[in-house]
Amino acid sequence: MAIVKLQQLAIARSGDKGNISNIGIMARSRTIYLYLCEALTAEVVKAYFKEVAFGTVTRYMLPNLNAFNFVLEDSLGGGGTETLITDAQGKVYGAGLLHLKMDIPSELLDVAYMTES
């Protein structure tokens, strides 16, 4: 096993609407996507964002894109017009999630940066 940051396995993009933020994660290969189906659950993301995500975290799988969309409810302190948070936008959450450290099988390191058709 090896410990890596999610950024070695995937790319991310995130955004927000009101008090809800979403994080899109796209695996760098089909093999990595299949691994993340088991390892990157809604529960893992909720635990990682426990200090800001107070509502439900839902994971949507997009297998044709080797991707996931995570929706984090009640994660922006009420949203831009209601919160006292200095930066009440979810745009940084994707970059933040890429710093999640994960245990992965060592043999997956070889395919982390490979593209598969």
XYZ file of C-alpha atoms in Angstrom:
117
model
C 0.000 0.000 0.000
C 1.022 3.584 -0.591
C -0.258 6.854 0.828
C -0.930 9.509 -1.810
C -2.955 12.668 -2.091
C -6.083 12.469 -4.203
C -4.509 15.024 -6.574
C -2.181 12.256 -7.788
C -5.226 10.220 -8.816
C -7.762 12.770 -10.024
C -8.593 16.336 -10.968
C -11.357 18.447 -9.426
C -13.686 21.348 -10.041
C -16.195 22.789 -7.618
C -18.839 25.443 -7.251
C -21.779 26.577 -5.187
C -25.412 27.652 -5.216
C -26.884 29.166 -2.079
C -25.905 27.045 0.911
C -24.968 24.009 -1.210
C -21.587 23.290 -2.751
C -20.614 20.606 -5.209
C -17.317 18.957 -6.041
C -16.630 17.176 -9.300
C -13.834 14.599 -9.209
C -12.517 13.005 -12.421
C -10.149 10.055 -12.118
C -7.011 10.077 -14.249
C -7.766 6.579 -15.589
C -10.541 3.984 -15.651
C -8.579 1.778 -13.258
C -8.279 4.630 -10.753
C -12.008 5.404 -11.139
C -12.895 1.812 -10.263
C -10.690 2.037 -7.176
C -12.243 5.363 -6.139
C -15.728 3.846 -6.460
C -14.859 1.893 -3.318
C -12.496 4.306 -1.576
C -13.961 7.785 -2.151
C -17.414 7.527 -0.627
C -19.843 10.202 0.509
C -18.925 9.264 4.080
C -15.225 9.880 3.428
C -15.956 13.301 1.901
C -18.343 14.220 4.740
C -15.704 13.288 7.336
C -13.033 15.267 5.463
C -15.231 18.383 5.414
C -16.698 17.854 8.909
C -15.899 21.420 9.962
C -17.885 22.981 7.106
C -20.347 20.378 5.759
C -23.150 20.107 8.311
C -25.794 18.592 6.039
C -26.028 15.537 3.854
C -23.237 14.662 1.428
C -24.460 12.807 -1.648
C -22.256 11.117 -4.239
C -23.388 10.804 -7.849
C -21.410 8.438 -10.047
C -20.659 9.313 -13.673
C -19.013 6.132 -14.975
C -18.976 7.250 -18.611
C -16.707 10.128 -17.538
C -14.753 8.244 -14.852
C -16.076 10.906 -12.503
C -18.145 11.679 -9.420
C -20.156 14.664 -8.281
C -20.407 15.255 -4.541
C -23.149 17.572 -3.289
C -22.509 19.055 0.167
C -25.641 20.523 1.725
C -25.489 23.136 4.483
C -21.829 23.772 3.755
C -21.567 27.514 3.206
C -22.907 29.061 6.393
C -26.219 29.971 4.786
C -24.796 31.168 1.470
C -23.230 34.367 0.209
C -25.862 36.806 1.471
C -26.498 35.182 4.856
C -23.149 34.058 6.189
C -20.405 35.655 8.235
C -17.794 33.440 6.531
C -15.267 35.627 4.694
C -15.309 33.522 1.512
C -18.685 31.788 1.362
C -18.185 30.038 -1.948
C -17.573 26.379 -2.662
C -15.047 27.055 -5.412
C -12.124 26.142 -3.153
C -13.620 22.831 -1.951
C -12.410 20.877 -4.987
C -8.841 22.018 -4.462
C -9.203 21.212 -0.778
C -10.449 17.675 -1.418
C -7.449 16.995 -3.666
C -5.304 17.176 -0.504
C -7.112 14.171 0.997
C -4.538 11.466 1.769
C -5.542 7.979 0.667
C -4.128 4.482 0.992
C -3.964 2.874 -2.422
C -2.514 -0.414 -3.609
C 1.049 0.179 -4.808
C 0.317 -1.324 -8.230
C -2.172 1.492 -8.896
C 0.613 4.062 -8.756
C 1.745 2.839 -12.159
C -1.660 3.590 -13.715
C -2.448 6.815 -11.865
C -1.168 9.008 -14.691
C -1.925 6.695 -17.592
C -4.768 7.545 -19.912
C -6.926 4.715 -21.093
C -9.255 4.754 -24.058
